[in-house]
Coordinates of C-alpha atoms in Angstrom, one line a residue:
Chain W
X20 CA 0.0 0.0 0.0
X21 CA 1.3 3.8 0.0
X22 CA -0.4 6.4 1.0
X23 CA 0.8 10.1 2.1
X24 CA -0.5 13.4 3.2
X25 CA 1.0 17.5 2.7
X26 CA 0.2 19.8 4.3
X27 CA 0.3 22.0 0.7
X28 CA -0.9 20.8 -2.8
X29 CA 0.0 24.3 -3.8
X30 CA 4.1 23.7 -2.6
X31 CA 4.1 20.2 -4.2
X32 CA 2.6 21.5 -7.3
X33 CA 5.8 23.3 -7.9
X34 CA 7.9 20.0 -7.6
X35 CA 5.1 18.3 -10.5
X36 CA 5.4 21.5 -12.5
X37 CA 9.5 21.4 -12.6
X38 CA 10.0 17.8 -13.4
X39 CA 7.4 17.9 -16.2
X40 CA 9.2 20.4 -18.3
X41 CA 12.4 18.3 -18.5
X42 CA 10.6 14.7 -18.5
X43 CA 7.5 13.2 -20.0
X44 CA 7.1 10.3 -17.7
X45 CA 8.6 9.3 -14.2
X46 CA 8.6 5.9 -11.7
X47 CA 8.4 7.2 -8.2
X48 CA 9.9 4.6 -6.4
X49 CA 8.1 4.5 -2.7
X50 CA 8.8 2.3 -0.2
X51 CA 8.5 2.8 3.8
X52 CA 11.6 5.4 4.0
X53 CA 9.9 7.6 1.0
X54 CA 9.6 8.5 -2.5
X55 CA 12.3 8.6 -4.7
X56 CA 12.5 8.8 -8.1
X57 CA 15.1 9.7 -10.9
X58 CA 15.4 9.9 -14.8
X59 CA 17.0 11.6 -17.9
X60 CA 15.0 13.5 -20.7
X61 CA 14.4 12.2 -24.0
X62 CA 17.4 13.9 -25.6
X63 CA 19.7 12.5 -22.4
X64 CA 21.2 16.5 -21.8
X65 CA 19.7 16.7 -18.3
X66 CA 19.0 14.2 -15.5
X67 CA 16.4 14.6 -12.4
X68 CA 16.1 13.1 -9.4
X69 CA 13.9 13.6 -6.7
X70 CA 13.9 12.7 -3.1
X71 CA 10.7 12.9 -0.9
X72 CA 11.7 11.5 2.9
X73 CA 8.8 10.4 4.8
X74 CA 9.4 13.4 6.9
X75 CA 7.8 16.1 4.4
X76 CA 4.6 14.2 4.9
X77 CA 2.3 14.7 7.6
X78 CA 1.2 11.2 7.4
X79 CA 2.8 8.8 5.5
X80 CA 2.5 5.3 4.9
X81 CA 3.7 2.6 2.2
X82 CA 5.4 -0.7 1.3
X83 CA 7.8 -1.6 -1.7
X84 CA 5.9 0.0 -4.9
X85 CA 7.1 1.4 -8.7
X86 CA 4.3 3.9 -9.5
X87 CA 4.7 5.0 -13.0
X88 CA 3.3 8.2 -13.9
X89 CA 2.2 10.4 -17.0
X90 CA 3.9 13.4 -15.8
X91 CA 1.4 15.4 -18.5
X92 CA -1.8 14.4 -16.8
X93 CA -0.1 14.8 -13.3
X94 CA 0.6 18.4 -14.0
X95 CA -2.4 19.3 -15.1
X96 CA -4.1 17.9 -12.2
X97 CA -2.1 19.2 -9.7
X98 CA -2.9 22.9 -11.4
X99 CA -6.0 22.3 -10.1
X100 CA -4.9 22.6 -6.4
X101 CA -6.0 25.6 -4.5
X102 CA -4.1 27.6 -2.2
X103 CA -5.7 25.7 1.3
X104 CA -6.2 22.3 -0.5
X105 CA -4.3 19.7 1.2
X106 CA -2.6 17.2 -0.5
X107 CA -3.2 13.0 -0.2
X108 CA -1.4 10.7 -2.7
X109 CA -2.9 7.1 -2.6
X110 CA -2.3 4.3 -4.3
X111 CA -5.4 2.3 -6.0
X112 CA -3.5 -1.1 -6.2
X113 CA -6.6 -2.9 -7.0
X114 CA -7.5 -0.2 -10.3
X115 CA -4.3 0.1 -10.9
X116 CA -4.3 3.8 -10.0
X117 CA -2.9 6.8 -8.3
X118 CA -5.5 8.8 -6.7
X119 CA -4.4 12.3 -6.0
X120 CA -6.5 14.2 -3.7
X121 CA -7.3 17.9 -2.7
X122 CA -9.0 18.3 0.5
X123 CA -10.2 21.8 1.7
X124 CA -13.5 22.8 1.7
X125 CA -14.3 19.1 0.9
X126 CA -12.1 16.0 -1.1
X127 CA -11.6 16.5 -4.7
X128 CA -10.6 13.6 -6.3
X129 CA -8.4 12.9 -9.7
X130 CA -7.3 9.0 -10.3
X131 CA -4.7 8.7 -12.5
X132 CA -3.8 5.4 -14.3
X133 CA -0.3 4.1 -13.8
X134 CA 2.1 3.6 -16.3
X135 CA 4.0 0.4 -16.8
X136 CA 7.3 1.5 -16.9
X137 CA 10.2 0.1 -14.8
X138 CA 12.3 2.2 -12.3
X139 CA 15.1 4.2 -14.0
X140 CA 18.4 2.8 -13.7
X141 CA 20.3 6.1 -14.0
X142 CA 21.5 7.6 -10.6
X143 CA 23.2 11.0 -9.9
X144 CA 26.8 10.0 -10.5
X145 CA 29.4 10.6 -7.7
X146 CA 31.0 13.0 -9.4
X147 CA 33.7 15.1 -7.3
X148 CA 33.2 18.9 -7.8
X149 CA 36.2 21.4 -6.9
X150 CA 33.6 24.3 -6.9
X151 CA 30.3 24.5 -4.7
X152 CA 28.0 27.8 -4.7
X153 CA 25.3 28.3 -2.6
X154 CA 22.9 31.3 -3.8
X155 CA 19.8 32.8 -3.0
X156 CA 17.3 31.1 -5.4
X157 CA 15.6 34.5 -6.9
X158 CA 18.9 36.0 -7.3
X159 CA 19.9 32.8 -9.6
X160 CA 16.5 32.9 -11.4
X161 CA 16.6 36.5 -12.3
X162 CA 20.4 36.1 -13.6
X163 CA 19.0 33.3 -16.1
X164 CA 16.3 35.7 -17.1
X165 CA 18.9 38.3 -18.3
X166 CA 20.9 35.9 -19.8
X167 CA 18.1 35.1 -21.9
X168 CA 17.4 38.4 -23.3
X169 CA 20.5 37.6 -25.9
X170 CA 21.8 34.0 -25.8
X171 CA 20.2 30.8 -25.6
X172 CA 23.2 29.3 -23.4
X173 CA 24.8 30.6 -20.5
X174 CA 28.2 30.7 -19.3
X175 CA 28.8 30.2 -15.1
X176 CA 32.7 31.1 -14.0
X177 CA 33.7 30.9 -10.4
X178 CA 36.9 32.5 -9.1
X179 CA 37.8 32.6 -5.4
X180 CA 36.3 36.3 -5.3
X181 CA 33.0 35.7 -7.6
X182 CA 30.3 33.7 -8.7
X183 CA 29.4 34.8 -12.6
X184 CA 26.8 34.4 -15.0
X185 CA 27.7 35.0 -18.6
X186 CA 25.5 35.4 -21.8
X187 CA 26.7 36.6 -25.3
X188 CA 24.5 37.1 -28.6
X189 CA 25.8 37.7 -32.0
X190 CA 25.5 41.3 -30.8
X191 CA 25.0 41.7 -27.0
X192 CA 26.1 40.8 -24.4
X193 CA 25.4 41.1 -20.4
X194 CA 26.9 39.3 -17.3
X195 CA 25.6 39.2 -13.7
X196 CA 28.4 39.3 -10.9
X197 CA 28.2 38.2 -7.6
X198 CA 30.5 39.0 -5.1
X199 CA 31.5 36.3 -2.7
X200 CA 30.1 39.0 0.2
X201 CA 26.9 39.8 -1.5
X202 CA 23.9 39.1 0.0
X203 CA 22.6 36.4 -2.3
X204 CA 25.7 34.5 -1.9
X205 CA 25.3 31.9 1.2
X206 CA 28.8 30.6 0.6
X207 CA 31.0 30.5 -2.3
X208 CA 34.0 27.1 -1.7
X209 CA 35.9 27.3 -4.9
X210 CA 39.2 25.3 -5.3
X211 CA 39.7 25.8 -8.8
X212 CA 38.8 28.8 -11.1
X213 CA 36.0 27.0 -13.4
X214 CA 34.0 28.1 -16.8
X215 CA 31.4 26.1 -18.4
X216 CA 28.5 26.7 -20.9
X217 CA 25.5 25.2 -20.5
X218 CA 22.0 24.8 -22.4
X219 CA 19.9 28.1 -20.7
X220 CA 16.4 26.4 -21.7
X221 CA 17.3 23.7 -19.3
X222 CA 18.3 25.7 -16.9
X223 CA 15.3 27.4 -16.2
X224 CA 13.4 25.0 -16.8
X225 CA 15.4 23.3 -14.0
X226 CA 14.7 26.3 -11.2
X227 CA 11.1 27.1 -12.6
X228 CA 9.7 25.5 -9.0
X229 CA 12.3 28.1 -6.8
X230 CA 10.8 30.9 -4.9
X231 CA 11.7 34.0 -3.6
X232 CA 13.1 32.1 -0.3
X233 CA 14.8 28.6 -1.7
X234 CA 18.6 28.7 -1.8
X235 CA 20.0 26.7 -5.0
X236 CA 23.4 24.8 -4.6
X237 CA 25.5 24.8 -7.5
X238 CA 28.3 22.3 -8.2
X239 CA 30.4 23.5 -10.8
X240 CA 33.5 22.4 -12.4
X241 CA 35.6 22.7 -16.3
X242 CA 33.6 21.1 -18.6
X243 CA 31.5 19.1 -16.2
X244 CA 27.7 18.7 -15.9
X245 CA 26.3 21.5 -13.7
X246 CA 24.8 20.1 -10.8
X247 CA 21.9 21.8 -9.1
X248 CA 20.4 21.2 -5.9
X249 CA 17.1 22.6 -3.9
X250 CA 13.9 21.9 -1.9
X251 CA 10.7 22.8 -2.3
X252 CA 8.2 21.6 0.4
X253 CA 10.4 19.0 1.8
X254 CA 11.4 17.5 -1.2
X255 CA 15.1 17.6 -2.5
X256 CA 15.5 18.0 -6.1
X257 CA 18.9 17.5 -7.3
X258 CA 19.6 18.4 -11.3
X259 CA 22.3 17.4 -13.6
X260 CA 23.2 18.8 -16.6
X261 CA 25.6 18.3 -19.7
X262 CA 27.6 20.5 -20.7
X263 CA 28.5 22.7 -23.4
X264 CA 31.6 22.1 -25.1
X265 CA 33.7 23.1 -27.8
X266 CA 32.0 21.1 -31.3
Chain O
X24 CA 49.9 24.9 -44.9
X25 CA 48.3 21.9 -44.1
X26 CA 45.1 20.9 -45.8
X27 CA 42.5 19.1 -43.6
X28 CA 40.8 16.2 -45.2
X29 CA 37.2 17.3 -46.4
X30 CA 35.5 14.2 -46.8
X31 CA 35.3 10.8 -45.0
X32 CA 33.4 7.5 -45.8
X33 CA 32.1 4.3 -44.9
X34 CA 30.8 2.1 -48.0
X35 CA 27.7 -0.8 -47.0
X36 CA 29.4 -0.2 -43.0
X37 CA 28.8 -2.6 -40.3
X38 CA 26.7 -0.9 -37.2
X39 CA 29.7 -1.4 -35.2
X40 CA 31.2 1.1 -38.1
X41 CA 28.5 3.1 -38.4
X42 CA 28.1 4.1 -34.8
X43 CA 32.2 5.0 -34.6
X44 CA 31.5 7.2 -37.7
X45 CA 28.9 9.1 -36.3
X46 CA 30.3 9.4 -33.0
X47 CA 33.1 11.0 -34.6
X48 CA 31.9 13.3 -36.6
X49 CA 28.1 14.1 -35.8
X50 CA 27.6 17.9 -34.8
X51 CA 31.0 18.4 -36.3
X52 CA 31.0 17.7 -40.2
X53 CA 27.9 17.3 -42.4
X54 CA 26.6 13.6 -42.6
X55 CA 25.0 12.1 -45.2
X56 CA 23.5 8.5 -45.5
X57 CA 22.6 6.6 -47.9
X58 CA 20.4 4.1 -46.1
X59 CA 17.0 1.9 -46.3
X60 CA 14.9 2.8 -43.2
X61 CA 11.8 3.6 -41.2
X62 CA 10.7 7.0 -40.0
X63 CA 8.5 7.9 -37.3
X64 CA 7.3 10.9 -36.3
X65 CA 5.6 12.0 -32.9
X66 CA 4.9 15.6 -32.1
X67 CA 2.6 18.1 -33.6
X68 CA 1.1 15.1 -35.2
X69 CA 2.1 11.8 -35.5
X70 CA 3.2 10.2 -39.0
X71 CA 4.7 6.9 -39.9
X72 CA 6.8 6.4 -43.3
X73 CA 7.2 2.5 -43.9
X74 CA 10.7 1.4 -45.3
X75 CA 12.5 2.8 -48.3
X76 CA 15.8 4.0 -49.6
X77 CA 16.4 7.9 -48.4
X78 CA 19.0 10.2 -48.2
X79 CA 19.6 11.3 -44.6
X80 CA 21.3 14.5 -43.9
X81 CA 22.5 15.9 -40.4
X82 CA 24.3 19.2 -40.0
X83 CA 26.3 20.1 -37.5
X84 CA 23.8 22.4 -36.1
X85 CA 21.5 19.5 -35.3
X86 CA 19.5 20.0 -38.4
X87 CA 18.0 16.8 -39.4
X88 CA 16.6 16.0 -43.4
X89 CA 15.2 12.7 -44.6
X90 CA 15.1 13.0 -48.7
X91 CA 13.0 10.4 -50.4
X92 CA 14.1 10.2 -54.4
X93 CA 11.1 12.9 -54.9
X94 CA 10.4 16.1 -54.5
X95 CA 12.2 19.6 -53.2
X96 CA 11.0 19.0 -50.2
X97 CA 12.7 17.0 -47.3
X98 CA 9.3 14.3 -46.3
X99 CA 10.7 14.7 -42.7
X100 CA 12.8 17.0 -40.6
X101 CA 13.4 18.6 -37.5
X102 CA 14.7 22.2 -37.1
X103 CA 18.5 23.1 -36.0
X104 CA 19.2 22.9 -32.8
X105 CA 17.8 19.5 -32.1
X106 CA 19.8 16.9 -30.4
X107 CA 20.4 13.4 -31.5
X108 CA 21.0 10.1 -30.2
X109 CA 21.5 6.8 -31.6
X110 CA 21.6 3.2 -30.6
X111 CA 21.1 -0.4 -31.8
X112 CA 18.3 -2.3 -31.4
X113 CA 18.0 -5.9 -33.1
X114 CA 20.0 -5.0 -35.6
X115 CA 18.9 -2.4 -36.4
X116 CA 20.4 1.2 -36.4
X117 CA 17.8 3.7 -34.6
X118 CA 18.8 7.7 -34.6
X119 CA 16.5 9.7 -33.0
X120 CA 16.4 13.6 -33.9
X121 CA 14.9 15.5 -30.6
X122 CA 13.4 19.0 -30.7
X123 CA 12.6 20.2 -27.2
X124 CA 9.9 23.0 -27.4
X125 CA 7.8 22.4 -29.1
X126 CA 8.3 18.6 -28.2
X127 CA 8.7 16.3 -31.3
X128 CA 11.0 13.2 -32.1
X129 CA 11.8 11.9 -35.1
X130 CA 13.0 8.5 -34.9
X131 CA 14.8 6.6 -38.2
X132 CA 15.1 3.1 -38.2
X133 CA 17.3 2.0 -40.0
X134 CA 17.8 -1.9 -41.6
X135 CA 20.5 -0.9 -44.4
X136 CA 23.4 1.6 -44.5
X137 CA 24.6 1.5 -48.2
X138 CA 27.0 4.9 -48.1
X139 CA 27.9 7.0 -45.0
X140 CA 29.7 10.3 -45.8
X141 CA 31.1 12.9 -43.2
X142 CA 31.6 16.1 -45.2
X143 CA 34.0 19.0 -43.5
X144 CA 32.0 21.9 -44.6
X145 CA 33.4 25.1 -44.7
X146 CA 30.9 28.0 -45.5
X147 CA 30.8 31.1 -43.7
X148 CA 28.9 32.9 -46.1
X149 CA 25.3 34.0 -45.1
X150 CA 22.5 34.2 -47.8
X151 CA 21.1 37.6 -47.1
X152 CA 24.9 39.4 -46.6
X153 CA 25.1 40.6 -50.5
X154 CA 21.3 42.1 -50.1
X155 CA 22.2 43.7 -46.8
X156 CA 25.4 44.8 -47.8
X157 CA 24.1 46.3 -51.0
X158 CA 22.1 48.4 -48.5
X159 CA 25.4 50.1 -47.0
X160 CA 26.4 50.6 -50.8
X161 CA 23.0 52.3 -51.5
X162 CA 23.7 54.4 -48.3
X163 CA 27.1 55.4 -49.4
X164 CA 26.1 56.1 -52.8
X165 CA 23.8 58.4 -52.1
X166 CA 25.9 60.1 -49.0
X167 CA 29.2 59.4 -50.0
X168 CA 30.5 62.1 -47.5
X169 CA 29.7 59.4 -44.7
X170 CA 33.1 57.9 -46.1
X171 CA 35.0 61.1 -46.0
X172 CA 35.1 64.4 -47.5
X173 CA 35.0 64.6 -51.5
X174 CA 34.7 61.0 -52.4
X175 CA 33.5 60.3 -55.1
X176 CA 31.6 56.4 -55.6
X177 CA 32.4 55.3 -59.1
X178 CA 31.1 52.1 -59.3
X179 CA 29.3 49.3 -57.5
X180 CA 30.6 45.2 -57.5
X181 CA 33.1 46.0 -59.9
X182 CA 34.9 43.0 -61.2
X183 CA 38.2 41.8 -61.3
X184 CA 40.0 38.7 -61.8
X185 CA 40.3 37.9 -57.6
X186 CA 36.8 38.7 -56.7
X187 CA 34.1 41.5 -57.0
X188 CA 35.3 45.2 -55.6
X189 CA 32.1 46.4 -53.2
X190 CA 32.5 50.3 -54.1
X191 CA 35.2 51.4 -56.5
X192 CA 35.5 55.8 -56.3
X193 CA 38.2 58.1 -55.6
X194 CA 38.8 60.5 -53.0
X195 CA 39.4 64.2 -53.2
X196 CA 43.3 64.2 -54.4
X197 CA 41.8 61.8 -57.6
X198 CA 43.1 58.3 -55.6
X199 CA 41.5 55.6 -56.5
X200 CA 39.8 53.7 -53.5
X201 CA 38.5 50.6 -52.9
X202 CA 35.6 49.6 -50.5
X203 CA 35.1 46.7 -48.9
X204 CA 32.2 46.8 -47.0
X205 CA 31.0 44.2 -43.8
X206 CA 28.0 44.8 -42.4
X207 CA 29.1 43.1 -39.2
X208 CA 32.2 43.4 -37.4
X209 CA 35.0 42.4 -40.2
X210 CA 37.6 40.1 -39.8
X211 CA 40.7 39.1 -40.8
X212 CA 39.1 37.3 -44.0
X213 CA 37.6 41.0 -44.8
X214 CA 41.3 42.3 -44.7
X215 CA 42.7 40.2 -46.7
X216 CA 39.9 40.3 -49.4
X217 CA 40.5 43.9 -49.6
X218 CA 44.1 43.8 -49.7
X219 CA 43.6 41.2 -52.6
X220 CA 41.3 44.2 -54.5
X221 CA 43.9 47.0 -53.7
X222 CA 47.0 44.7 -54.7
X223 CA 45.2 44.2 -58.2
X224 CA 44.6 48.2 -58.3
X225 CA 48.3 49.0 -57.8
X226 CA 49.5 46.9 -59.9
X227 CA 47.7 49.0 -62.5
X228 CA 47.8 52.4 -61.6
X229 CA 50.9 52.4 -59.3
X230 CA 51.9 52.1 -55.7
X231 CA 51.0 55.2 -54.6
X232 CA 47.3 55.8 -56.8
X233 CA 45.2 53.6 -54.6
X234 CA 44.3 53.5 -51.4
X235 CA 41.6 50.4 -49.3
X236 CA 38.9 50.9 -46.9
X237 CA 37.6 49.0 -45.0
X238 CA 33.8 49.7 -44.1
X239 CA 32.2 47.6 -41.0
X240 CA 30.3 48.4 -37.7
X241 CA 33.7 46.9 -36.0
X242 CA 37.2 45.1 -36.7
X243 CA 38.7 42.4 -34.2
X244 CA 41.1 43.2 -32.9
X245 CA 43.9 40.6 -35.7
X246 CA 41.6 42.6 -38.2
X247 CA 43.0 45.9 -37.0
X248 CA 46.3 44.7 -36.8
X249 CA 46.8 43.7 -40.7
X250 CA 44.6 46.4 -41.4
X251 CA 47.8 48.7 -40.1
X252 CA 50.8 45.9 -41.3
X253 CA 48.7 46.6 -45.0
X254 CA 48.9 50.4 -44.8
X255 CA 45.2 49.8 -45.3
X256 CA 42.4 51.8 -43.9
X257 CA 38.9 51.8 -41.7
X258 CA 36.0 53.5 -41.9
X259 CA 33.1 52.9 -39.2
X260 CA 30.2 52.6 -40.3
X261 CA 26.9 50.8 -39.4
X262 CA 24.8 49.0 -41.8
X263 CA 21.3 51.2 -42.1
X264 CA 18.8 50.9 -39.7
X265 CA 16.2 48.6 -40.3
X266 CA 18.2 46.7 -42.9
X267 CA 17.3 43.1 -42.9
X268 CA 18.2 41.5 -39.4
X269 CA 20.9 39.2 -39.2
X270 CA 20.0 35.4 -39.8
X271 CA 21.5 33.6 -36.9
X272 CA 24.8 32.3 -37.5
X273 CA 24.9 29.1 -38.7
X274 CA 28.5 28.3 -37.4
X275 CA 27.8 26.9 -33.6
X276 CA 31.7 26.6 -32.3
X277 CA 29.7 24.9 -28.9
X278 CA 27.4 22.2 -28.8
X279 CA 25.5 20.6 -25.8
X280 CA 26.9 17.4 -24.6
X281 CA 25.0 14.5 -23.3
X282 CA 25.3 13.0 -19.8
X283 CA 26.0 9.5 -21.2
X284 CA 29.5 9.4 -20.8
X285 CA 29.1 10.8 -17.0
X286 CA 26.6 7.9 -15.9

């Protein structure tokens, strides 16, 4: 059986929005500790993986289970929540479905049918980075927005003094610098002066869910997949993506 | 100077083969097959295209063309910028062409490769430059004083045996002068273009009879320097305002790995 309750649909509806812009489709792997889950977009240039400890749910209860889900449909139900709406995730075993539940006012119920698809194989690699950045999740979003004005990738540097974000168009260019003692830096460890380009789509599509409050951790290295990690309502989201290298 | 081989190729490869050669050289040169497959497409719509003989084409900027022997028209595609991945499967040699936004794949299946070809395509040339370019002329012709005082334009794509000469006029002391105009920053290909047209001028009228300028928005910065080695000269000058915009440049120097190898 699983079956889990949070205390916001609203929160987790920014975890369902996030992974459904980089993946179609996703296994949730529950068992008595959690949920987890991880897998790779179609075009294998970005990896997710999600972490959901027993802890971010109020109640929470569940044996061994592989719950495929239509990350499509499961987005466009959780749209639906309200701002009050609780949330409860149960699992139909006997249809074959996951109910997903808003309760507020009264229960509103969607039942979505499972996929048959196995639990991805791909992990986050153990990958050692020299450079780890921890920034105040607006001030990260709002770089990635200026960078898009003129390029459609981005180029992050860290030095022992900075954090920056990079963007150059045919034409223009702009750059966003933080200072290791500005406010939206939380820490900056840097070991070894690093530059990589990465794919800016991805990348917001990766911090869509972060608000004004979430702090992002950034593992960067020379030509290395940028590794991203944040919460959102309890769960950890960790992102990985390829780089851009010289063709 | 060393010459870089231009084209590569695999006749009736093995997948084994097949899957080296496009490792190698996919996002880098041009690839063409020659090969007997199976296309799907899911997207926008959904289309299925049984098996025949196509021509398969995959530029380096992710573009992706499926010819049949028919038609102008590719009979399946996906935009630049797509990525692509391959793998086997029974035999079979499946590439899959992946657009992102909106979200469409474009699988090939292919049963027989009868001619792989990696091509090491060379073309910085952009199809509207001449039209855009002609613009600045227009603009110079009729306010020649943008280039300096008293010049006078003469004549426009004037040709000689190395190339065509942009604007051929002479200044105020009866010099003949040579334009060569970029509508972007120029580089060091734009310099030595001009100091082809100017080497071809003194030859014929003298040393001292002609002098070059260059006409662009910018020079880098090796630009500027053989620009001054040449005794050659610049002139700023922005292409006119809303001239036709730039069409993105084809010549992607980065692409997007994938995380394969990482995993």
């Amino acid at each position: 059986m699983f079956r889990g309750v949070m205390e916001s649909a609203k929160e987790f509806k920014k975890v369902v929005d996030t992974i459904s812009t980089l993946l179609d489709e996703i296994c949730f792997e529950v068992d008595e500790e959690g949920i987890k889950a991880s897998a790779m977009d179609p075009s294998h240039v970005a990896l997710v993986s999600l972490e959901i400890p027993r802890l971010a749910f109020e109640e929470y209860e569940a044996d061994s289970h592989d719950i495929g889900i239509d990350l499509e449909a499961f987005k466009k139900v959780m749209n639906r929540a309200k701002a009050k709406d609780r949330l409860i995730l149960e699992l139909d075993e006997e249809k074959n479905k996951l109910n997903v539940i808003f309760e507020n006012t009264g229960k509103r119920k969607f039942s979505l049918a499972l996929l048959d698809i196995s639990a991805s194989s791909v992990k986050v690699p153990e990958i050692e980075y020299p450079n780890v950045i921890m920034i105040k999740g607006d001030a990260f979003k709002e770089a990635l927005k200026d960078a898009d004005l003129f390029s459609d990738y981005v180029i992050l540097k860290a030095d022992e003094d900075k954090f920056v974000i990079h963007a150059k168009g045919d034409l223009n260019e702009n750059e966003a610098i933080f200072e290791k003692d500005s406010s939206a830096i939380i820490s900056l460890e840097v070991k070894e002066e690093a530059k990589s380009a990465f794919n800016l789509d991805y990348l917001m599509d990766m911090v869509k869910g972060v608000s004004s409050g979430d702090i992002i951790k950034i593992y960067l290295g020379n030509d290395m997949p940028l590794k991203l990690e944040y919460s959102i309502a309890g769960v950890n989201l960790t992102f990985l993506l390829a780089p851009r290298i010289e063709g | 100077m060393m010459r870089l081989e231009k084209v590569f190729y695999l006749t009736n490869p093995t997948t084994k083969d097949l899957e080296n050669f496009i490792d190698m050289y996919v996002f880098k040169y041009i690839l063409i097959l020659l090969a007997r497959c199976k296309v799907f497409y899911e997207g926008r719509a959904k289309s299925q295209l049984e098996e025949g003989d196509r021509v398969i084409i995959i530029k380096p900027d992710g573009a992706f063309l499926i010819h049949k022997d028919k038609k102008r028209e590719p009979v399946n595609w996906q935009p630049s910028g797509s990525s692509i991945i391959w793998e086997v499967e029974d035999n079979f040699f499946i590439l899959k062409s992946i657009r992102r936004k909106p979200k469409e794949e474009l699988k090939v299946v292919i049963s027989e490769v009868y001619h792989a070809c990696a091509f090491n395509c060379e073309d910085y040339e952009e199809i509207n430059l001449r039209g855009s370019e002609s613009e600045m002329a227009e603009m110079i012709f009729r306010n020649p004083d943008l280039i300096e005082e008293g010049f006078k334009p003469i004549s426009r794509e004037y040709q000689i045996p190395t190339g065509i000469v942009d604007i051929l006029g002479k200044d105020k002391e009866n010099k003949w002068v040579i334009l060569e105009l970029k509508r972007r920053r120029a580089d060091l290909q734009a310099v030595s273009q001009l100091k082809r047209y100017v080497e071809y001028f003194k030859n014929k009228y003298g040393e001292d009879k002609v002098r070059g300028i260059l006409v662009s928005p910018s020079l880098t910065t090796g630009a500027e320097k053989l620009l001054k080695e040449e005794n050659l000269e610049f002139k700023r000058l922005n292409p006119p305002k809303g001239s036709k915009r730039d069409l993105k440049h084809n010549i992607k120097t980065k692409k997007t790995t994938v995380l394969d190898e990482w995993l």
